[in-house]
Amino acid sequence: MKPKGKNELVMHYPSSWWGAGWREALPSGNGKIGAAVYGHVREETVLLTHEDLWSGGLTLELPDISKKLPEARGLLLAGDAVQANRILPNTLEQLGYQPKLSWPLPLCDLKVRMPSQYGFKQYERRLDMETGEVTVTWKDGETRYERSLFVSRPADLIVYEIRAIEGEPLHVEFGMGLHDLKDMRKPTTVLPDHLQTYIDGEYLFFAATNDDKTDFGAVAKVDSKGGTLEEVNGMLRVCGGESLLLTIQLFVKEERSAAWERIRSELKDLNTGYAELLLEHAQEHGRLFHAMRLELEEAEGPRRSNEELLLEAYRGETPLEMMEKMWAYGRYLLISSSREGGHPCHLYGLWCGEYEGMWAFNMVNENLQMIYWQSLSGNMPELLLTVFDYMERLMDDFRTNAYCLYGCRGIYIPAPTAPDSGLLKHRMPHILHWTGGAGWVAQHYYDYYLYTGDEAFLRSRALPFLRETALFYEDFFIVGEDGYYISCPSISPENAPGNYRSGPMDKPLTETTVNATMDFAIAKEVLRHLIDGAQAIGAYSAEIDKWKSMLERIPPYCRNEDGSVKEWMHPYFTDYDHHRHQSHIYPVFPGTEVTRESDPELYEAFMAAAKKRLAIGLGEQTGWSLAHMANHYARMGEGDLALECLELLSRSCVMNNFFTLHNDWRKMGIGLDKDWAPFQIDANMGWSAAVQEMLLFSLPGQLHILPALPARWRKGKAGPMLARGAVEVTVAWNRDTGSVQLELMSRSRSQTVEVVLPQPVQCLNGRELQKQRCLQLCLEAGEAVQLSFAFVGDALEHSCGGGDSQ
């Protein structure tokens, strides 16, 4: 039996941001439709959103500017990066190319008004992450009120029930309208028009017209037990009864009258109650949520509220309970905002309540990848399918980008995209000149195959995408006098070399360079995955030699005088460590090219480069950068440093509903000091990924168990996690007794794996060993293998981070 409240967020006060209450709301979603519950007593607001509702975009024909590329390259190779920086962007500007990225548009606000005669008491709002149900409860006089909402995954419905327990009967008014205009931060924003609302019996109708002249809207139906319904001042009033059920369907890009009639008919035929709809939804949602579990402590009695956990974190040590809940929350948010066939979760998830949300798009130079890092090891591989669906819908645009910008075959994915277009929409040099987007996305494609063993996916989706990416590199890279490739122009997101800055806080003169280390790290990974994958299934045999030849032309990584890996593999450019991005560490994380075992000397050089980034100081960090560093340190076996990053994140960029922001908005000295902190929940997902990275690192045929276990995590249990090779891993540990219990199961095939333990063990399943760290195990398909270890010295003091095997 699970401890009460283990996977619940509990709060004792409502959303409080004036004009931005959605930021502190409690979110529910089914991967397509979102609802954010503010939690107000007298006048409740529920923000409703739909993944297909975007606005503000302007798509133009992308001009062919590839003939200007030789000029830009010539300047770069001659040492004039400043002049080269603007060649391609200025050409687009001169040709009148002024497109706009679209942003997610809030669909509407549901307003719920209830009387408050005596003043509320015993207020609480709660999110059950196992079901997605948001509940607001309070007592007014002798009456206890409950409002509960969830977004049904199987039925595509928002389901809302209001109950009066003892005391007074219900008196509720409902209305729908445009989302709060106080969330319009730019006065130039073009709002939806042709707003229309009306009430017909127990139905509420809402519609408006988007900037593309298509309609969107909603229909709500009220079923009241024992109450009467009437229209009052444009709202539907329900008087009497002990409970009522509100069901809501949304529509996008559909003529309003036809949509209204269709939805009205569907809601009329819906005869299922709240409990039955919740059970149906909870089974599908829960299948994903419970695919992995985490326990860091054995709590007794009720769990603490968010406010109590944050107060303890502010005093210097994040409670284990909060660690667990933040891990679960990142998992919950990804499930709630991802569904096969839809759009990927972006920086706002499904809950963008801003008009023209800042950075509310799919960003592939860090953020989208961080959002989905947790999905594979967290045993939710199907959530990644939405990323692949999205990318494949936009392939023609990505090919157009490659050809028109660089005269190349294959694909070029801009850092920011939105569902309406994959064309380059952002002309700034640091976006236009970054060519690593497709390759970084390709890592997810190949990892999906490695984690699931799905050869049909490898053949039909992963290898074709990798091949398109390699085609771009084949045409884009040029060969230098030494026979090695040159990547030019090149960007190391989002940094600029030290010799192009006059001071640490000055705006860089240019970020456009030659041979960013990340460019070649990604390209090398793409080619190796192509070769390995093609050979595994006997595909593309005529091209494998070509890809091997390309690999040989990628230059070796370069090092600074202090032995650290350089961020730019070209003598014109010097490192600049005062920056939160750590792009040049890609071969160690998120890549797997360099490990302590595969190349100990180069691994130490990458570690040295990563630790030099500590020069940045706390004041330059953000929510996502702390989450990235936590994953980074976990991959490097530095569990305590990884945990420290999460603790700093919990004290700086986490709001009371546990959403993360881009920066510290309270001027507390941790993170960028901005009065308005952009909403950005990638750090929520990065937190979940970092926890999993501390507990398991895998390569095909090799499992590193507890590679970066923090000292504070004395005992716990996690799993089943998913490892490369399609192996499920469940691990329980106890530092005080020096013991680990391990369960492994190969999902689809029999295989031999090497298990790498954090320290030498002297006892396996009661049998004495000679202090071994590495064990060879034969796994039969579908059969669980259980192992029990006792460590040398009877104590698991620290993890060695995948050190040399003994």
XYZ file of N, CA, C and O in Angstrom, residues 540-707:
672
model
N 21.560 -0.338 -46.390
C 22.469 0.699 -46.905
C 23.906 0.193 -47.096
O 24.870 0.922 -46.855
N 24.048 -1.042 -47.545
C 25.388 -1.625 -47.658
C 26.286 -0.842 -48.611
O 27.510 -0.774 -48.414
N 25.708 -0.198 -49.626
C 26.506 0.542 -50.595
C 27.036 1.851 -50.039
O 27.927 2.465 -50.648
N 26.508 2.308 -48.902
C 26.917 3.610 -48.367
C 27.778 3.504 -47.112
O 28.317 4.511 -46.646
N 27.901 2.321 -46.551
C 28.625 2.183 -45.282
C 30.080 2.601 -45.419
O 30.623 3.317 -44.552
N 30.747 2.217 -46.509
C 32.146 2.608 -46.692
C 32.291 4.123 -46.776
O 33.261 4.702 -46.277
N 31.332 4.776 -47.431
C 31.361 6.244 -47.518
C 31.278 6.863 -46.125
O 32.020 7.803 -45.806
N 30.375 6.331 -45.280
C 30.227 6.881 -43.928
C 31.487 6.627 -43.094
O 31.888 7.477 -42.293
N 32.104 5.490 -43.285
C 33.356 5.215 -42.577
C 34.445 6.186 -43.012
O 35.239 6.666 -42.180
N 34.476 6.488 -44.286
C 35.458 7.447 -44.790
C 35.201 8.836 -44.216
O 36.145 9.564 -43.870
N 33.937 9.213 -44.109
C 33.610 10.512 -43.507
C 34.065 10.563 -42.049
O 34.581 11.592 -41.590
N 33.870 9.457 -41.329
C 34.318 9.417 -39.931
C 35.812 9.693 -39.819
O 36.254 10.399 -38.905
N 36.582 9.144 -40.732
C 38.033 9.317 -40.679
C 38.450 10.757 -40.933
O 39.557 11.161 -40.557
N 37.587 11.537 -41.568
C 37.910 12.933 -41.860
C 37.522 13.887 -40.727
O 37.787 15.086 -40.811
N 36.849 13.401 -39.700
C 36.504 14.268 -38.571
C 37.737 14.449 -37.698
O 38.353 13.470 -37.260
N 38.135 15.681 -37.443
C 39.382 15.908 -36.706
C 39.279 15.459 -35.258
O 38.183 15.418 -34.684
N 40.405 15.122 -34.647
C 40.394 14.737 -33.231
C 40.111 15.946 -32.351
O 40.365 17.086 -32.727
N 39.580 15.682 -31.162
C 39.299 16.762 -30.227
C 40.599 17.440 -29.807
O 41.647 16.803 -29.682
N 40.515 18.751 -29.599
C 41.694 19.549 -29.231
C 41.651 19.893 -27.748
O 40.579 19.952 -27.144
N 42.820 20.179 -27.196
C 42.910 20.485 -25.762
C 43.625 21.807 -25.535
O 44.495 22.209 -26.316
N 43.235 22.463 -24.462
C 43.913 23.670 -24.021
C 45.220 23.298 -23.323
O 45.506 22.121 -23.062
N 46.002 24.306 -22.994
C 47.286 24.068 -22.325
C 47.105 23.400 -20.974
O 47.980 22.668 -20.513
N 45.957 23.630 -20.327
C 45.712 23.004 -19.024
C 45.167 21.578 -19.150
O 44.827 20.942 -18.150
N 45.047 21.088 -20.378
C 44.595 19.717 -20.592
C 43.103 19.545 -20.811
O 42.651 18.449 -21.140
N 42.321 20.615 -20.658
C 40.872 20.520 -20.854
C 40.537 20.562 -22.340
O 41.248 21.169 -23.143
N 39.427 19.911 -22.699
C 38.986 19.909 -24.088
C 38.561 21.320 -24.496
O 37.880 22.024 -23.750
N 38.955 21.720 -25.707
C 38.612 23.042 -26.219
C 37.182 23.057 -26.759
O 36.692 22.058 -27.270
N 36.552 24.213 -26.653
C 35.193 24.348 -27.173
C 35.183 24.580 -28.682
O 34.190 24.302 -29.342
N 36.295 25.099 -29.228
C 36.427 25.301 -30.671
C 37.724 24.655 -31.135
O 38.800 24.930 -30.591
N 37.629 23.813 -32.148
C 38.777 23.051 -32.639
C 39.472 23.818 -33.756
O 39.716 23.299 -34.848
N 39.759 25.096 -33.502
C 40.389 25.953 -34.499
C 41.232 26.990 -33.748
O 40.773 27.558 -32.745
N 42.433 27.269 -34.226
C 43.323 28.164 -33.469
C 42.858 29.601 -33.380
O 43.338 30.351 -32.523
N 41.902 30.039 -34.227
C 41.450 31.426 -34.171
C 40.639 31.739 -32.917
O 40.491 32.904 -32.556
N 40.104 30.709 -32.269
C 39.087 30.940 -31.243
C 39.527 30.377 -29.898
O 39.949 29.222 -29.800
N 39.423 31.204 -28.863
C 39.826 30.801 -27.516
C 38.593 30.518 -26.667
O 37.515 31.086 -26.886
N 38.769 29.654 -25.666
C 37.642 29.269 -24.814
C 37.162 30.439 -23.958
O 37.923 31.350 -23.613
N 35.874 30.357 -23.630
C 35.260 31.314 -22.712
C 34.400 30.508 -21.754
O 33.360 29.958 -22.143
N 34.823 30.413 -20.521
C 34.181 29.495 -19.569
C 33.074 30.132 -18.751
O 32.401 29.438 -17.989
N 32.901 31.443 -18.890
C 31.873 32.124 -18.098
C 30.528 31.994 -18.815
O 29.921 32.980 -19.231
N 30.054 30.763 -18.978
C 28.833 30.534 -19.749
C 28.139 29.273 -19.261
O 28.795 28.295 -18.898
N 26.800 29.302 -19.287
C 26.047 28.191 -18.702
C 25.907 27.005 -19.644
O 25.711 25.890 -19.199
N 25.959 27.220 -20.953
C 25.923 26.081 -21.882
C 27.224 25.295 -21.777
O 28.293 25.875 -21.558
N 27.126 23.988 -21.958
C 28.306 23.120 -21.908
C 28.321 22.227 -23.149
O 28.458 21.006 -23.084
N 28.199 22.875 -24.297
C 27.991 22.156 -25.549
C 29.150 21.237 -25.899
O 28.944 20.159 -26.477
N 30.375 21.647 -25.601
C 31.547 20.862 -26.009
C 31.735 19.596 -25.175
O 32.600 18.775 -25.490
N 30.918 19.409 -24.146
C 31.005 18.182 -23.337
C 30.097 17.098 -23.914
O 29.954 16.023 -23.342
N 29.501 17.356 -25.056
C 28.538 16.436 -25.675
C 29.038 14.995 -25.762
O 28.253 14.063 -25.533
N 30.307 14.722 -26.089
C 30.728 13.320 -26.209
C 30.601 12.512 -24.915
O 30.543 11.282 -24.959
N 30.552 13.196 -23.765
C 30.357 12.508 -22.484
C 28.883 12.532 -22.092
O 28.325 11.531 -21.656
N 28.264 13.672 -22.226
C 26.828 13.814 -21.985
C 26.303 14.971 -22.812
O 26.921 16.044 -22.825
N 25.206 14.780 -23.531
C 24.314 13.614 -23.520
C 24.754 12.466 -24.406
O 24.046 11.459 -24.505
N 25.880 12.616 -25.098
C 26.386 11.514 -25.896
C 27.032 10.446 -25.031
O 27.153 10.586 -23.807
N 27.476 9.379 -25.664
C 28.120 8.269 -24.943
C 29.448 7.878 -25.592
O 29.997 6.825 -25.291
N 29.963 8.742 -26.463
C 31.181 8.397 -27.197
C 32.376 8.176 -26.269
O 33.145 7.229 -26.450
N 32.539 9.040 -25.287
C 33.705 8.998 -24.410
C 33.255 8.622 -23.001
O 32.452 9.323 -22.384
N 33.766 7.511 -22.510
C 33.523 7.096 -21.129
C 34.859 6.901 -20.438
O 35.923 6.890 -21.065
N 34.795 6.735 -19.136
C 36.025 6.510 -18.376
C 36.737 5.243 -18.858
O 37.965 5.187 -18.903
N 35.949 4.240 -19.250
C 36.550 2.982 -19.695
C 37.066 3.061 -21.124
O 38.115 2.503 -21.443
N 36.342 3.736 -22.011
C 36.710 3.723 -23.428
C 37.959 4.544 -23.711
O 38.756 4.187 -24.586
N 38.136 5.665 -23.004
C 39.312 6.522 -23.222
C 39.549 7.329 -21.950
O 39.140 8.489 -21.855
N 40.211 6.746 -20.955
C 40.365 7.416 -19.657
C 41.006 8.794 -19.743
O 40.583 9.734 -19.058
N 42.005 8.948 -20.596
C 42.708 10.230 -20.684
C 41.812 11.316 -21.277
O 41.735 12.438 -20.763
N 41.121 10.987 -22.370
C 40.224 11.970 -22.979
C 39.043 12.265 -22.069
O 38.580 13.406 -21.983
N 38.576 11.253 -21.365
C 37.485 11.437 -20.410
C 37.870 12.471 -19.347
O 37.084 13.366 -19.019
N 39.081 12.377 -18.827
C 39.537 13.336 -17.821
C 39.629 14.739 -18.419
O 39.371 15.728 -17.731
N 39.978 14.835 -19.698
C 40.044 16.142 -20.342
C 38.658 16.767 -20.459
O 38.494 17.986 -20.295
N 37.646 15.948 -20.734
C 36.277 16.459 -20.769
C 35.798 16.839 -19.366
O 35.112 17.853 -19.187
N 36.173 16.039 -18.373
C 35.810 16.383 -16.996
C 36.422 17.712 -16.596
O 35.777 18.553 -15.953
N 37.678 17.920 -16.981
C 38.345 19.181 -16.655
C 37.636 20.355 -17.316
O 37.470 21.425 -16.709
N 37.195 20.166 -18.559
C 36.466 21.230 -19.255
C 35.145 21.530 -18.567
O 34.745 22.693 -18.430
N 34.460 20.488 -18.111
C 33.169 20.687 -17.438
C 33.353 21.444 -16.133
O 32.583 22.368 -15.817
N 34.368 21.084 -15.377
C 34.557 21.719 -14.070
C 35.043 23.161 -14.191
O 34.830 23.968 -13.281
N 35.672 23.497 -15.325
C 36.049 24.892 -15.539
C 34.819 25.792 -15.634
O 34.915 26.994 -15.401
N 33.685 25.201 -15.986
C 32.459 25.988 -16.100
C 31.977 26.471 -14.733
O 31.069 27.316 -14.660
N 32.551 25.952 -13.660
C 32.180 26.446 -12.337
C 32.548 27.915 -12.176
O 32.047 28.602 -11.287
N 33.428 28.403 -13.069
C 33.804 29.817 -13.017
C 32.627 30.735 -13.277
O 32.669 31.921 -12.959
N 31.577 30.191 -13.856
C 30.412 31.012 -14.177
C 29.800 31.646 -12.936
O 29.261 32.741 -12.971
N 29.840 30.947 -11.805
C 29.227 31.455 -10.588
C 27.729 31.228 -10.563
O 27.089 31.005 -11.588
N 27.151 31.305 -9.382
C 25.721 31.030 -9.230
C 24.857 32.067 -9.912
O 23.771 31.759 -10.399
N 25.326 33.316 -9.962
C 24.492 34.384 -10.488
C 24.202 34.292 -11.963
O 23.320 34.988 -12.466
N 24.907 33.430 -12.693
C 24.690 33.289 -14.127
C 23.934 32.018 -14.487
O 23.773 31.700 -15.662
N 23.482 31.266 -13.497
C 22.780 30.013 -13.775
C 21.303 30.271 -14.068
O 20.770 31.356 -13.820
N 20.659 29.244 -14.598
C 19.217 29.262 -14.817
C 18.664 27.923 -14.351
O 19.423 27.006 -14.018
N 17.340 27.804 -14.380
C 16.744 26.535 -13.995
C 17.229 25.396 -14.864
O 17.657 24.349 -14.380
N 17.194 25.597 -16.186
C 17.600 24.512 -17.079
C 19.090 24.217 -16.961
O 19.503 23.063 -17.091
N 19.918 25.240 -16.727
C 21.368 24.975 -16.664
C 21.725 24.183 -15.418
O 22.617 23.320 -15.452
N 21.042 24.443 -14.301
C 21.277 23.638 -13.103
C 20.835 22.194 -13.329
O 21.505 21.257 -12.882
N 19.721 22.014 -14.043
C 19.273 20.653 -14.355
C 20.246 19.966 -15.303
O 20.548 18.775 -15.152
N 20.760 20.712 -16.277
C 21.738 20.134 -17.202
C 22.992 19.699 -16.462
O 23.512 18.600 -16.677
N 23.481 20.567 -15.582
C 24.700 20.214 -14.836
C 24.468 19.019 -13.932
O 25.374 18.197 -13.741
N 23.264 18.897 -13.379
C 22.970 17.731 -12.545
C 23.098 16.452 -13.362
O 23.676 15.455 -12.905
N 22.572 16.460 -14.584
C 22.716 15.301 -15.466
C 24.172 15.066 -15.837
O 24.631 13.918 -15.899
N 24.872 16.163 -16.074
C 26.276 16.086 -16.458
C 27.122 15.423 -15.367
O 27.898 14.500 -15.619
N 26.965 15.928 -14.158
C 27.744 15.378 -13.044
C 27.349 13.938 -12.748
O 28.191 13.119 -12.378
N 26.069 13.624 -12.924
C 25.639 12.244 -12.719
C 26.324 11.323 -13.716
O 26.804 10.240 -13.354
N 26.387 11.740 -14.987
C 27.059 10.920 -15.994
C 28.538 10.742 -15.656
O 29.138 9.700 -15.951
N 29.131 11.735 -15.015
C 30.544 11.663 -14.667
C 30.795 10.990 -13.322
O 31.918 10.962 -12.828
N 29.742 10.460 -12.712
C 29.909 9.748 -11.460
C 29.994 10.632 -10.235
O 30.324 10.157 -9.152
N 29.683 11.919 -10.391
C 29.778 12.874 -9.280
C 28.389 13.063 -8.670
O 27.730 14.085 -8.858
N 27.951 12.079 -7.913
C 26.597 12.099 -7.390
C 26.320 13.260 -6.453
O 25.245 13.860 -6.497
N 27.276 13.591 -5.595
C 27.040 14.676 -4.646
C 26.960 16.031 -5.351
O 26.162 16.893 -4.962
N 27.769 16.219 -6.400
C 27.681 17.460 -7.172
C 26.352 17.527 -7.929
O 25.746 18.591 -8.033
N 25.921 16.402 -8.460
C 24.629 16.363 -9.142
C 23.502 16.738 -8.182
O 22.610 17.528 -8.514
N 23.550 16.180 -6.987
C 22.526 16.488 -5.990
C 22.579 17.957 -5.593
O 21.537 18.601 -5.417
N 23.777 18.513 -5.470
C 23.908 19.928 -5.114
C 23.234 20.812 -6.159
O 22.589 21.809 -5.823
N 23.371 20.457 -7.435
C 22.711 21.228 -8.490
C 21.198 21.207 -8.318
O 20.526 22.237 -8.482
N 20.638 20.048 -8.004
C 19.194 19.956 -7.804
C 18.765 20.742 -6.569
O 17.687 21.363 -6.564
N 19.576 20.723 -5.527
C 19.229 21.483 -4.324
C 19.257 22.983 -4.604
O 18.395 23.728 -4.129
N 20.249 23.447 -5.378
C 20.283 24.861 -5.758
C 19.057 25.212 -6.594
O 18.458 26.279 -6.420
N 18.674 24.329 -7.490
C 17.483 24.544 -8.308
C 16.242 24.659 -7.438
O 15.385 25.527 -7.649
N 16.132 23.812 -6.422
C 14.943 23.821 -5.566
C 14.827 25.119 -4.782
O 13.728 25.518 -4.397
N 15.956 25.799 -4.529
C 15.932 27.032 -3.747
C 15.846 28.287 -4.610
O 15.782 29.385 -4.058
N 15.871 28.133 -5.926
C 15.970 29.328 -6.753
C 14.876 29.450 -7.798
O 14.258 30.511 -7.926
N 14.623 28.414 -8.555
C 13.765 28.529 -9.731
C 12.513 27.666 -9.646
O 11.878 27.379 -10.671
N 12.142 27.222 -8.447
C 10.957 26.375 -8.275
C 9.861 27.180 -7.575
O 10.084 27.729 -6.500
N 8.684 27.239 -8.208
C 7.560 27.948 -7.613
C 6.793 27.047 -6.655
O 7.087 25.859 -6.520
N 5.782 27.612 -6.020
C 5.083 26.851 -4.976
C 4.289 25.676 -5.531
O 3.973 24.748 -4.792
N 3.959 25.692 -6.821
C 3.300 24.523 -7.420
C 4.319 23.585 -8.049
O 3.951 22.655 -8.775
N 5.588 23.837 -7.786
C 6.731 23.028 -8.245
C 7.027 23.182 -9.729
O 7.886 22.478 -10.249
N 6.371 24.094 -10.442
C 6.823 24.453 -11.780
C 8.182 25.140 -11.665
O 8.439 25.904 -10.718
N 9.039 24.909 -12.650
C 10.322 25.611 -12.690
C 10.234 26.803 -13.631
O 9.496 26.787 -14.617
N 11.022 27.818 -13.336
C 11.150 29.000 -14.183
C 12.570 29.070 -14.740
O 13.473 28.356 -14.297
N 12.753 29.954 -15.690
C 14.075 30.128 -16.296
C 15.075 30.680 -15.300
O 16.250 30.313 -15.317
N 14.626 31.569 -14.438
C 15.593 32.249 -13.572
C 14.990 32.607 -12.213
O 13.788 32.479 -11.979
N 15.866 33.053 -11.333
C 15.519 33.503 -9.988
C 14.832 34.867 -10.091
O 15.451 35.844 -10.474
N 13.547 34.908 -9.776
C 12.785 36.152 -9.884
C 12.694 36.895 -8.557
O 12.108 37.969 -8.486
N 13.317 36.331 -7.500
C 13.181 36.941 -6.166
C 14.471 37.580 -5.692
O 14.578 37.968 -4.537
N 15.459 37.646 -6.592
C 16.739 38.277 -6.278
C 17.414 37.626 -5.071
O 17.872 38.289 -4.143
N 17.483 36.282 -5.109
C 18.066 35.517 -4.015
C 19.528 35.140 -4.269
O 20.161 34.479 -3.449
N 20.065 35.525 -5.440
C 21.479 35.301 -5.691
C 21.821 33.995 -6.361
O 22.991 33.699 -6.586
N 20.804 33.169 -6.678
C 21.047 31.927 -7.410
C 20.336 32.061 -8.742
O 19.113 32.052 -8.801
N 21.087 32.186 -9.805
C 20.486 32.298 -11.124
C 20.398 33.729 -11.593
O 20.578 34.681 -10.828
N 20.135 33.872 -12.888
C 20.029 35.189 -13.491
C 19.006 36.038 -12.749
O 17.928 35.570 -12.415
N 19.353 37.281 -12.542
C 18.494 38.204 -11.793
C 17.610 38.962 -12.777
O 18.029 39.923 -13.400
N 16.389 38.473 -12.955
C 15.428 39.136 -13.823
C 14.132 39.326 -13.059
O 13.701 38.440 -12.336
N 13.510 40.493 -13.247
C 12.250 40.731 -12.555
C 11.150 39.818 -13.086
O 10.296 39.364 -12.335
N 11.166 39.574 -14.412
C 10.148 38.708 -15.002
C 10.835 37.431 -15.437
O 11.615 37.413 -16.384
N 10.531 36.350 -14.750
C 11.174 35.076 -15.053
C 10.374 34.348 -16.116
O 9.203 34.031 -15.897
N 10.964 34.074 -17.278
C 10.233 33.304 -18.289
C 9.842 31.934 -17.760
O 10.601 31.269 -17.063
N 8.628 31.542 -18.115
C 8.106 30.235 -17.744
C 8.818 29.185 -18.585
O 8.874 29.285 -19.805
N 9.374 28.167 -17.940
C 10.212 27.212 -18.673
C 10.322 25.943 -17.849
O 11.092 25.880 -16.898
N 9.575 24.898 -18.225
C 9.502 23.706 -17.382
C 10.441 22.601 -17.846
O 10.324 21.459 -17.392
N 11.415 22.926 -18.720
C 12.384 21.900 -19.089
C 13.192 21.431 -17.882
O 13.598 20.273 -17.809
N 13.406 22.321 -16.916
C 14.147 21.914 -15.721
C 13.373 20.895 -14.893
O 13.981 20.069 -14.206
N 12.034 20.954 -14.929
C 11.252 19.911 -14.263
C 11.609 18.536 -14.817
O 11.848 17.574 -14.074
N 11.648 18.444 -16.156
C 11.958 17.166 -16.782
C 13.433 16.812 -16.610
O 13.793 15.641 -16.435
N 14.295 17.845 -16.649
C 15.715 17.597 -16.438
C 16.004 17.044 -15.055
O 16.934 16.241 -14.873
N 15.220 17.468 -14.077
C 15.350 16.932 -12.707
C 15.097 15.430 -12.721
O 15.885 14.645 -12.168
N 13.987 15.018 -13.342
C 13.650 13.584 -13.378
C 14.741 12.790 -14.078
O 15.121 11.703 -13.631
N 15.263 13.334 -15.171
C 16.323 12.639 -15.904
C 17.578 12.505 -15.060
O 18.244 11.455 -15.077
N 17.926 13.551 -14.310
C 19.145 13.513 -13.498
C 19.052 12.442 -12.419
O 20.029 11.733 -12.150
N 17.893 12.322 -11.788
C 17.702 11.280 -10.772
C 17.945 9.907 -11.377
O 18.649 9.053 -10.807
N 17.385 9.672 -12.552
C 17.569 8.375 -13.204
C 19.010 8.165 -13.634
O 19.529 7.044 -13.576
N 19.673 9.243 -14.055
C 21.080 9.151 -14.457
C 21.970 8.783 -13.280
O 22.983 8.093 -13.441
N 21.612 9.209 -12.077
C 22.389 8.841 -10.886
C 22.275 7.356 -10.565
O 23.181 6.778 -9.960
N 21.166 6.757 -10.984
C 20.870 5.383 -10.572
C 21.227 4.334 -11.626
O 21.393 3.161 -11.286
N 21.337 4.765 -12.886
C 21.619 3.794 -13.949
C 22.238 4.507 -15.141
O 21.741 5.537 -15.592
N 23.343 3.943 -15.647
C 23.894 4.337 -16.939
C 24.100 3.068 -17.740
O 24.576 2.062 -17.211
N 23.729 3.118 -19.006
C 23.798 1.893 -19.798
C 24.394 2.153 -21.169
O 24.254 3.240 -21.742
N 25.067 1.148 -21.669
C 25.488 1.028 -23.048
C 24.996 -0.334 -23.531
O 24.682 -1.201 -22.705
N 24.912 -0.569 -24.820
C 24.489 -1.899 -25.257
C 25.392 -2.981 -24.666
O 26.606 -2.975 -24.830
N 24.774 -3.891 -23.905
C 25.533 -4.982 -23.294
C 26.223 -4.628 -22.004
O 26.938 -5.468 -21.437
N 26.009 -3.403 -21.489
C 26.708 -2.992 -20.268
C 25.787 -2.123 -19.412
O 25.216 -1.145 -19.884
N 25.654 -2.495 -18.140
C 24.790 -1.787 -17.205
C 25.607 -1.296 -16.023
O 26.192 -2.102 -15.296
N 25.643 0.020 -15.824
C 26.319 0.601 -14.662
C 25.253 0.862 -13.593
O 24.370 1.697 -13.777
N 25.348 0.147 -12.499
C 24.346 0.226 -11.436
C 24.794 1.240 -10.379
O 25.934 1.194 -9.907
N 23.906 2.160 -10.035
C 24.183 3.214 -9.041
C 25.495 3.924 -9.342
O 26.369 4.041 -8.486
N 25.671 4.450 -10.556
C 26.963 5.045 -10.927
C 27.264 6.365 -10.236
O 28.414 6.794 -10.197
